[in-house]
CSV table of C-alpha atoms and ligand atoms in Angstrom, one decimal:
chain,number,residue,atom,x,y,z
W,237,MET,CA,82.9,126.0,113.1
W,238,LYS,CA,83.3,122.8,115.0
W,239,ARG,CA,86.7,122.0,116.6
W,240,ASP,CA,88.8,119.2,115.3
W,241,LEU,CA,88.2,116.1,117.4
W,242,TYR,CA,91.8,115.3,117.8
W,243,GLU,CA,92.5,118.9,118.8
W,244,THR,CA,89.7,118.7,121.4
W,245,LEU,CA,91.4,115.8,123.1
W,246,GLY,CA,94.9,117.2,122.5
W,247,VAL,CA,96.2,114.2,120.7
W,248,GLY,CA,97.8,113.7,117.3
W,249,LYS,CA,96.0,112.1,114.3
W,250,THR,CA,97.9,108.9,114.8
W,251,ALA,CA,97.1,108.5,118.5
W,252,ASP,CA,96.3,104.9,119.4
W,253,GLU,CA,93.5,103.6,121.6
W,254,LYS,CA,95.6,103.9,124.7
W,255,GLU,CA,96.6,107.6,124.1
W,256,LEU,CA,93.0,108.5,123.3
W,257,LYS,CA,91.8,106.9,126.5
W,258,GLY,CA,94.5,108.5,128.5
W,259,ALA,CA,93.8,111.9,127.1
W,260,PHE,CA,90.1,111.6,127.6
W,261,ARG,CA,90.5,110.3,131.2
W,262,LYS,CA,92.6,113.2,132.1
W,263,LEU,CA,90.3,115.8,130.6
W,264,ALA,CA,87.2,114.1,131.9
W,265,MET,CA,88.5,114.2,135.5
W,266,LYS,CA,89.0,117.9,135.2
W,267,TYR,CA,85.8,118.9,133.5
W,268,HIS,CA,83.2,116.4,134.9
W,269,PRO,CA,80.1,118.3,135.9
W,270,ASP,CA,80.1,116.7,139.3
W,271,LYS,CA,83.4,118.4,140.0
W,272,ASN,CA,82.3,121.7,138.5
W,273,PRO,CA,78.7,122.2,139.7
W,274,GLY,CA,76.9,125.1,138.0
W,275,ASP,CA,79.8,125.8,135.5
W,276,ALA,CA,78.2,125.8,132.1
W,277,GLU,CA,81.6,126.3,130.3
W,278,ALA,CA,83.0,123.1,132.0
W,279,GLU,CA,79.9,121.2,131.1
W,280,LYS,CA,80.2,122.2,127.4
W,281,THR,CA,83.9,121.2,127.4
W,282,PHE,CA,83.0,117.9,129.0
W,283,LYS,CA,80.4,117.2,126.3
W,284,ASP,CA,82.9,118.1,123.6
W,285,ILE,CA,85.6,115.9,124.9
W,286,SER,CA,83.1,113.1,125.4
W,287,HIS,CA,81.9,113.5,121.9
W,288,ALA,CA,85.4,113.5,120.5
W,289,TYR,CA,86.4,110.4,122.5
W,290,GLU,CA,83.2,108.5,121.6
W,291,THR,CA,83.8,109.1,117.9
W,292,LEU,CA,87.5,108.4,117.8
W,293,LYS,CA,87.5,105.3,120.0
W,294,ASP,CA,85.2,103.6,117.4
W,295,PRO,CA,87.4,102.5,114.5
W,296,GLN,CA,84.5,102.9,112.0
W,297,LYS,CA,83.5,106.3,113.2
W,298,ARG,CA,87.1,107.4,113.3
W,299,ALA,CA,87.7,106.2,109.7
W,300,ALA,CA,84.6,108.1,108.6
W,301,TYR,CA,85.7,111.2,110.4
W,302,ASP,CA,89.2,111.0,109.0
W,303,ARG,CA,87.8,110.8,105.5
W,304,TYR,CA,84.9,113.2,105.7
W,305,GLY,CA,85.4,115.3,108.8
W,306,HIS,CA,82.3,116.4,110.7
W,307,ALA,CA,80.3,116.0,107.6
W,308,ALA,CA,80.5,112.2,108.1
W,309,PHE,CA,77.9,112.6,111.0
W,310,GLU,CA,75.7,115.2,109.6
W,311,ASN,CA,73.5,113.4,107.1
W,312,GLY,CA,71.4,110.4,107.8
W,313,GLY,CA,73.3,108.9,110.6
W,314,MET,CA,71.6,110.8,113.3
W,315,GLY,CA,68.1,109.5,112.4
W,316,GLY,CA,65.9,108.3,115.2
W,317,GLY,CA,66.2,108.9,118.9
W,318,GLY,CA,68.7,106.2,119.5
W,319,GLY,CA,71.8,108.2,118.9
W,320,GLY,CA,73.8,107.0,115.9
W,321,PHE,CA,77.0,108.8,115.0
W,322,GLY,CA,77.6,112.0,116.9
W,323,GLY,CA,76.1,110.4,120.0
W,324,ALA,CA,76.9,112.6,123.0
W,325,GLY,CA,73.9,114.8,123.4
W,326,ALA,CA,72.4,115.5,126.7
W,327,GLY,CA,72.9,112.5,128.9
W,328,GLY,CA,74.8,110.6,126.2
W,329,PHE,CA,78.1,111.1,127.9
W,330,SER,CA,77.4,109.0,131.0
W,331,ASP,CA,77.7,106.0,128.8
W,332,ILE,CA,81.3,106.6,127.8
W,333,PHE,CA,82.1,108.0,131.2
W,334,GLU,CA,81.1,104.6,132.5
W,335,ASP,CA,83.1,103.0,129.8
W,336,ILE,CA,86.3,104.7,130.9
W,337,PHE,CA,85.7,104.8,134.7
W,338,GLY,CA,83.7,101.6,135.0
W,339,GLU,CA,86.7,99.4,135.5
W,340,MET,CA,88.2,101.9,138.0
W,341,MET,CA,84.9,101.9,140.0
W,342,GLY,CA,84.7,98.1,139.7
W,343,GLY,CA,81.6,98.2,137.6
W,344,GLY,CA,80.9,96.6,134.2
W,345,ARG,CA,79.8,98.4,131.1
W,346,GLN,CA,76.3,98.4,129.7
W,347,ARG,CA,75.1,100.0,126.5
W,348,ARG,CA,72.9,102.9,127.1
W,349,SER,CA,69.4,102.8,126.0
W,350,SER,CA,66.4,104.9,126.4
W,351,GLY,CA,62.9,103.6,126.8
W,352,GLY,CA,64.1,100.2,125.8
W,353,ARG,CA,64.6,101.2,122.2
W,354,GLU,CA,68.2,100.8,121.1
W,355,ARG,CA,69.8,101.6,117.7
W,356,GLY,CA,71.0,98.5,115.9
W,357,ALA,CA,74.7,97.9,115.4
W,358,ASP,CA,76.5,99.0,112.3
W,359,LEU,CA,77.6,96.1,110.1
W,360,ARG,CA,80.8,95.7,108.1
W,361,TYR,CA,81.0,93.7,104.9
W,362,ASN,CA,84.3,93.1,103.2
W,363,MET,CA,84.1,92.9,99.4
W,364,GLU,CA,87.0,92.2,97.0
W,365,ILE,CA,86.7,93.0,93.4
W,366,SER,CA,89.1,92.7,90.4
W,367,LEU,CA,90.7,95.7,88.6
W,368,GLU,CA,88.5,94.9,85.6
W,369,GLU,CA,85.4,95.2,87.8
W,370,ALA,CA,86.7,98.5,89.3
W,371,TYR,CA,87.2,99.7,85.7
W,372,SER,CA,83.7,98.9,84.5
W,373,GLY,CA,81.8,99.1,87.7
W,374,LYS,CA,79.2,96.5,88.7
W,375,THR,CA,76.1,95.7,90.6
W,376,ALA,CA,76.9,93.2,93.2
W,377,GLN,CA,74.4,91.0,95.0
W,378,ILE,CA,75.5,90.3,98.6
W,379,ARG,CA,73.9,88.3,101.3
W,380,VAL,CA,74.1,89.9,104.7
W,381,PRO,CA,73.2,88.0,107.9
W,382,THR,CA,71.4,90.6,109.9
W,383,SER,CA,68.8,90.9,112.6
W,384,ILE,CA,65.5,92.3,111.6
W,385,THR,CA,62.5,93.4,113.6
W,386,CYS,CA,60.4,90.4,114.8
W,387,ASP,CA,57.2,90.3,112.8
W,388,VAL,CA,55.3,88.4,115.5
W,389,CYS,CA,55.6,91.0,118.2
W,390,SER,CA,56.4,94.0,116.0
W,391,GLY,CA,59.6,94.4,117.9
W,392,SER,CA,58.1,94.8,121.4
W,393,GLY,CA,59.5,91.5,122.6
W,394,ALA,CA,56.2,90.8,124.4
W,395,LYS,CA,53.9,87.9,123.4
W,396,PRO,CA,51.1,89.2,121.2
W,397,GLY,CA,48.2,90.3,123.3
W,398,THR,CA,50.5,91.2,126.3
W,399,LYS,CA,52.5,94.3,127.0
W,400,PRO,CA,55.9,95.0,128.5
W,401,GLN,CA,55.6,96.3,132.1
W,402,THR,CA,57.3,99.4,133.4
W,403,CYS,CA,60.3,98.3,135.4
W,404,GLY,CA,59.8,98.8,139.2
W,405,THR,CA,63.4,99.3,140.1
W,406,CYS,CA,64.1,102.3,137.8
W,407,GLN,CA,60.5,103.5,137.2
W,408,GLY,CA,61.1,103.1,133.5
W,409,SER,CA,64.2,105.3,133.1
W,410,GLY,CA,66.5,102.4,132.6
W,411,ARG,CA,69.1,104.1,134.8
W,412,VAL,CA,69.8,104.2,138.5
W,413,ARG,CA,72.1,106.6,140.3
W,414,ALA,CA,74.6,105.6,142.9
W,415,ALA,CA,77.3,107.5,144.8
W,416,GLN,CA,80.9,106.4,144.0
W,417,GLY,CA,83.5,108.3,145.9
W,418,PHE,CA,83.3,112.0,144.9
W,419,PHE,CA,81.3,111.1,141.8
W,420,SER,CA,77.7,110.3,141.5
W,421,ILE,CA,77.4,107.7,138.8
W,422,GLU,CA,74.5,106.8,136.7
W,423,ARG,CA,74.3,103.1,136.1
W,424,THR,CA,72.3,100.9,133.9
W,425,CYS,CA,69.3,99.4,135.8
W,426,PRO,CA,70.3,95.9,136.9
W,427,THR,CA,66.6,94.7,136.8
W,428,CYS,CA,65.7,95.6,133.3
W,429,HIS,CA,69.2,96.0,131.9
W,430,GLY,CA,68.4,99.6,130.8
W,431,ARG,CA,65.2,98.8,128.9
W,432,GLY,CA,63.0,100.5,131.4
W,433,GLN,CA,60.5,97.7,130.9
W,434,THR,CA,60.3,94.1,131.9
W,435,ILE,CA,58.7,91.5,129.8
W,436,THR,CA,56.8,89.0,131.8
W,437,ASP,CA,55.4,87.0,128.8
W,438,PRO,CA,58.1,87.0,126.1
W,439,CYS,CA,57.3,86.5,122.4
W,440,GLY,CA,57.9,82.9,121.3
W,441,LYS,CA,59.7,83.7,118.1
W,442,CYS,CA,62.3,86.2,119.3
W,443,HIS,CA,62.4,85.3,123.0
W,444,GLY,CA,61.8,88.8,124.1
W,445,GLN,CA,64.6,90.4,122.0
W,446,GLY,CA,62.2,92.0,119.5
W,447,ARG,CA,64.4,91.0,116.6
W,448,VAL,CA,65.4,87.8,114.8
W,449,THR,CA,68.4,87.0,112.6
W,450,GLU,CA,67.8,86.5,109.0
W,451,GLU,CA,69.9,86.6,105.8
W,452,ARG,CA,69.0,89.3,103.4
W,453,SER,CA,70.0,89.8,99.8
W,454,LEU,CA,71.1,93.3,98.9
W,455,SER,CA,72.1,94.8,95.6
W,456,VAL,CA,75.1,97.1,95.9
W,457,ASN,CA,76.1,99.5,93.1
W,458,ILE,CA,79.9,99.6,92.7
W,459,PRO,CA,80.6,102.7,90.5
W,460,ALA,CA,83.2,102.6,87.8
W,461,GLY,CA,86.6,103.9,88.9
W,462,ILE,CA,86.2,103.0,92.6
W,463,GLU,CA,89.5,102.8,94.5
W,464,ASP,CA,90.9,100.2,96.8
W,465,GLY,CA,90.0,101.0,100.5
W,466,THR,CA,86.7,102.8,99.7
W,467,ARG,CA,83.9,102.4,102.2
W,468,ILE,CA,80.4,102.5,100.9
W,469,ARG,CA,77.7,103.3,103.5
W,470,LEU,CA,74.2,101.9,103.1
W,471,SER,CA,72.2,103.9,105.6
W,472,GLY,CA,69.7,101.9,107.7
W,473,GLU,CA,70.8,98.5,106.2
W,474,GLY,CA,72.7,97.4,109.3
W,475,GLU,CA,71.3,95.5,112.2
W,476,ALA,CA,67.7,96.2,113.3
W,477,GLY,CA,67.3,98.2,116.4
W,478,LEU,CA,66.3,96.6,119.7
W,479,ARG,CA,62.6,96.7,120.5
W,480,GLY,CA,61.7,99.0,117.6
W,481,GLY,CA,64.8,101.2,117.7
W,482,PRO,CA,66.3,102.6,114.5
W,483,ALA,CA,68.5,100.3,112.3
W,484,GLY,CA,72.3,100.7,112.1
W,485,ASP,CA,74.2,101.2,108.9
W,486,LEU,CA,75.9,98.8,106.7
W,487,TYR,CA,79.4,99.6,105.5
W,488,ILE,CA,80.9,97.9,102.5
W,489,PHE,CA,84.7,97.9,102.8
W,490,LEU,CA,86.0,97.5,99.3
W,491,SER,CA,89.4,96.2,98.2
W,492,VAL,CA,90.6,95.8,94.7
W,493,LYS,CA,92.7,92.7,94.0
W,494,PRO,CA,96.3,93.2,92.8
W,495,HIS,CA,96.4,92.8,89.0
W,496,GLU,CA,98.7,90.4,87.2
W,497,PHE,CA,99.9,93.0,84.7
W,498,TYR,CA,98.8,96.5,85.8
W,499,GLN,CA,99.6,98.6,88.8
W,500,ARG,CA,97.3,101.4,89.6
W,501,ASP,CA,98.0,104.9,90.8
W,502,GLY,CA,94.8,106.9,91.0
W,503,ALA,CA,93.4,107.0,87.5
W,504,ASP,CA,96.7,106.0,85.9
W,505,LEU,CA,97.9,102.5,85.2
W,506,TYR,CA,101.5,101.2,84.9
W,507,CYS,CA,102.6,98.2,83.0
W,508,SER,CA,106.2,97.0,82.9
W,509,VAL,CA,107.0,95.3,79.6
W,510,PRO,CA,110.2,93.3,79.0
W,511,ILE,CA,111.6,93.5,75.5
W,512,SER,CA,114.6,91.8,74.0
W,513,MET,CA,118.0,93.5,73.6
W,514,THR,CA,117.7,93.3,69.8
W,515,THR,CA,114.2,94.8,69.7
W,516,ALA,CA,115.5,97.6,71.9
W,517,ALA,CA,118.4,98.2,69.6
W,518,LEU,CA,116.7,97.7,66.2
W,519,GLY,CA,113.2,98.9,67.1
W,520,GLY,CA,110.0,97.0,66.9
W,521,LYS,CA,106.3,96.8,67.8
W,522,PHE,CA,104.2,94.9,70.3
W,523,ASP,CA,100.5,94.9,71.4
W,524,VAL,CA,99.2,95.3,74.9
W,525,ALA,CA,95.7,94.2,76.0
W,526,THR,CA,93.9,97.1,77.8
W,527,LEU,CA,91.1,97.1,80.3
W,528,ASP,CA,88.5,98.3,77.8
W,529,GLY,CA,88.8,94.9,76.1
W,530,THR,CA,90.8,96.1,73.1
W,531,LYS,CA,94.5,96.1,72.4
W,532,SER,CA,96.9,99.0,71.8
W,533,ARG,CA,100.0,98.9,69.6
W,534,VAL,CA,103.3,100.2,71.0
W,535,SER,CA,106.1,101.2,68.6
W,536,VAL,CA,109.5,101.0,70.0
W,537,PRO,CA,112.0,103.2,68.1
W,538,GLU,CA,115.6,102.1,67.4
W,539,GLY,CA,117.9,102.6,70.3
W,540,THR,CA,115.3,102.5,73.1
W,541,GLN,CA,116.8,102.5,76.6
W,542,ALA,CA,115.7,100.6,79.6
W,543,GLY,CA,113.2,102.7,81.8
W,544,LYS,CA,111.8,104.5,78.8
W,545,GLN,CA,108.1,105.2,79.3
W,546,PHE,CA,105.4,105.3,76.7
W,547,ARG,CA,102.0,106.9,77.4
W,548,LEU,CA,98.8,105.4,76.0
W,549,LYS,CA,96.3,108.3,76.5
W,550,GLY,CA,92.9,107.4,77.8
W,551,LYS,CA,93.8,103.7,78.4
W,552,GLY,CA,93.9,104.0,82.2
W,553,MET,CA,91.1,103.9,84.8
W,554,PRO,CA,87.9,106.0,84.7
W,555,VAL,CA,87.7,108.8,87.3
W,556,LEU,CA,84.9,108.2,89.8
W,557,ARG,CA,81.7,110.1,88.9
W,558,SER,CA,83.2,111.8,85.9
W,559,SER,CA,83.8,111.2,82.2
W,560,GLN,CA,87.6,111.5,82.6
W,561,ILE,CA,89.8,108.5,82.0
W,562,GLY,CA,93.5,108.2,83.1
W,563,ASP,CA,96.4,107.0,81.0
W,564,LEU,CA,98.3,103.8,80.7
W,565,TYR,CA,102.1,104.0,81.0
W,566,ILE,CA,104.2,101.3,79.4
W,567,GLN,CA,107.6,101.0,81.1
W,568,ILE,CA,110.3,99.4,79.1
W,569,GLN,CA,112.6,96.8,80.6
W,570,ILE,CA,115.4,95.3,78.5
W,571,GLU,CA,116.2,91.6,78.8
W,572,THR,CA,119.8,90.6,78.3
W,573,PRO,CA,120.0,87.4,76.3
W,574,GLN,CA,121.1,84.3,78.3
W,575,LYS,CA,122.2,80.7,77.3
W,576,LEU,CA,124.0,81.9,74.2
W,577,THR,CA,125.0,79.3,71.5
W,578,LYS,CA,128.6,79.3,70.2
W,579,ARG,CA,127.4,81.0,67.0
W,580,GLN,CA,125.6,83.7,68.9
W,581,ARG,CA,128.6,84.4,71.1
W,582,GLU,CA,130.7,84.7,67.9
W,583,LEU,CA,128.3,87.2,66.4
W,584,LEU,CA,128.2,89.3,69.6
W,585,ARG,CA,132.0,89.3,69.8
W,586,GLU,CA,132.1,90.4,66.2
W,587,PHE,CA,129.5,93.1,67.0
W,588,GLU,CA,131.5,94.3,69.9
W,589,GLU,CA,134.6,94.6,67.8
W,590,LEU,CA,132.7,96.8,65.4
W,591,SER,CA,131.2,99.0,68.1
W,592,SER,CA,132.3,102.5,68.6
W,593,LYS,CA,131.8,105.0,71.4
W,594,ASP,CA,128.9,106.4,69.5
W,595,ASN,CA,127.0,103.2,70.0
W,596,ASN,CA,127.2,103.4,73.8
W,597,PRO,CA,127.9,107.0,74.7
W,598,GLU,CA,126.7,106.5,78.3
W,599,SER,CA,128.8,103.5,79.2
W,600,ALA,CA,131.8,104.5,77.1
W,601,GLY,CA,132.2,107.8,79.0
W,602,PHE,CA,131.1,106.7,82.4
W,603,PHE,CA,134.2,105.4,83.9
W,604,SER,CA,136.5,108.1,82.7
W,605,ARG,CA,134.0,110.8,84.0
W,606,MET,CA,134.0,109.0,87.3
W,607,LYS,CA,137.7,108.9,87.5
W,608,ASP,CA,138.0,112.6,86.8
W,609,PHE,CA,135.3,113.4,89.3
W,610,PHE,CA,137.0,111.6,92.2
W,611,ASP,CA,140.5,112.4,90.9
W,612,ILE,CA,141.8,108.8,91.1
W,613,GLU,CA,144.1,106.9,88.8
K,246,LIG,ZN1,58.9,88.7,118.8
K,247,LIG,ZN1,64.7,99.1,135.4
């Protein structure tokens, strides 16, 4: 059983970036292997807190963790040697350690890479759909600007026929060690910027990057019943890795546009329908258009009160990946007539004179009950 990441750092689920950083810094100072030489327990704790911090400081990873827990990082995302979600394996922690302490030590931050291969960045794509589209589901074609592996040099960054050379400064490791106070800090090699290799003859197309930017067309399946705020992950559809590293993931952040007539609550829909005072009193019928493209008749009985709710079974939203369908609730509002003519006013006065307590039991008894309750004159 893996420990909860928030618990590991000793912060609440709502901790902001500053709190996370502060908590990590405190724990890292205590458990850093350089301060606890030979202590395997401290090293394990240090890796755990590093992993927790690395995950939670990244808004995308944090969102994935909040939604799916540790399972978010167990399938797919770990592919390739470049890291991916989960990250802090052996050696992986020096990166975030630098991230936190880099400013304190007066150094900058460099992304860690091994052997020059680096995992591509995750990409975010915001998509907005209508409630009707969420109802029926759709296949959306999207165009994603992304970098892909350069076809001329096959991602090596070196001109075809030449090869990248092993960096002389770091002997290919991409990292150099330097003493900083009581810490011994591993830093990104300044010569090769962590690649471990230098390219003397860069590829003409990608200028040594090993990747080029292109727009790709992707088809995304939006299932029926999808909810506002859903994230869809397309594994490996993110940015290409650097110099042959694995690609990142593409996240589709889905939002459902507010609807003119319907409010949604999970699989149920709500629609507020204003009817006239006379319809409410005498009874009547009206039709509502529903998302399945048909209409449903609602019968209002005589003496319907404001706030009365009618349920149309199976006229709500489909439930994701099931055959269930929610309901549609019609909520009645009663509109009081305005701009009366002389004749209408006369008729209503006459109606009022003919009214008895039985016509309005609620309002007729209300004030006397209130008086009694508060014992006032
Ligand atoms: Zn190239
Ligand atoms: Zn180097």
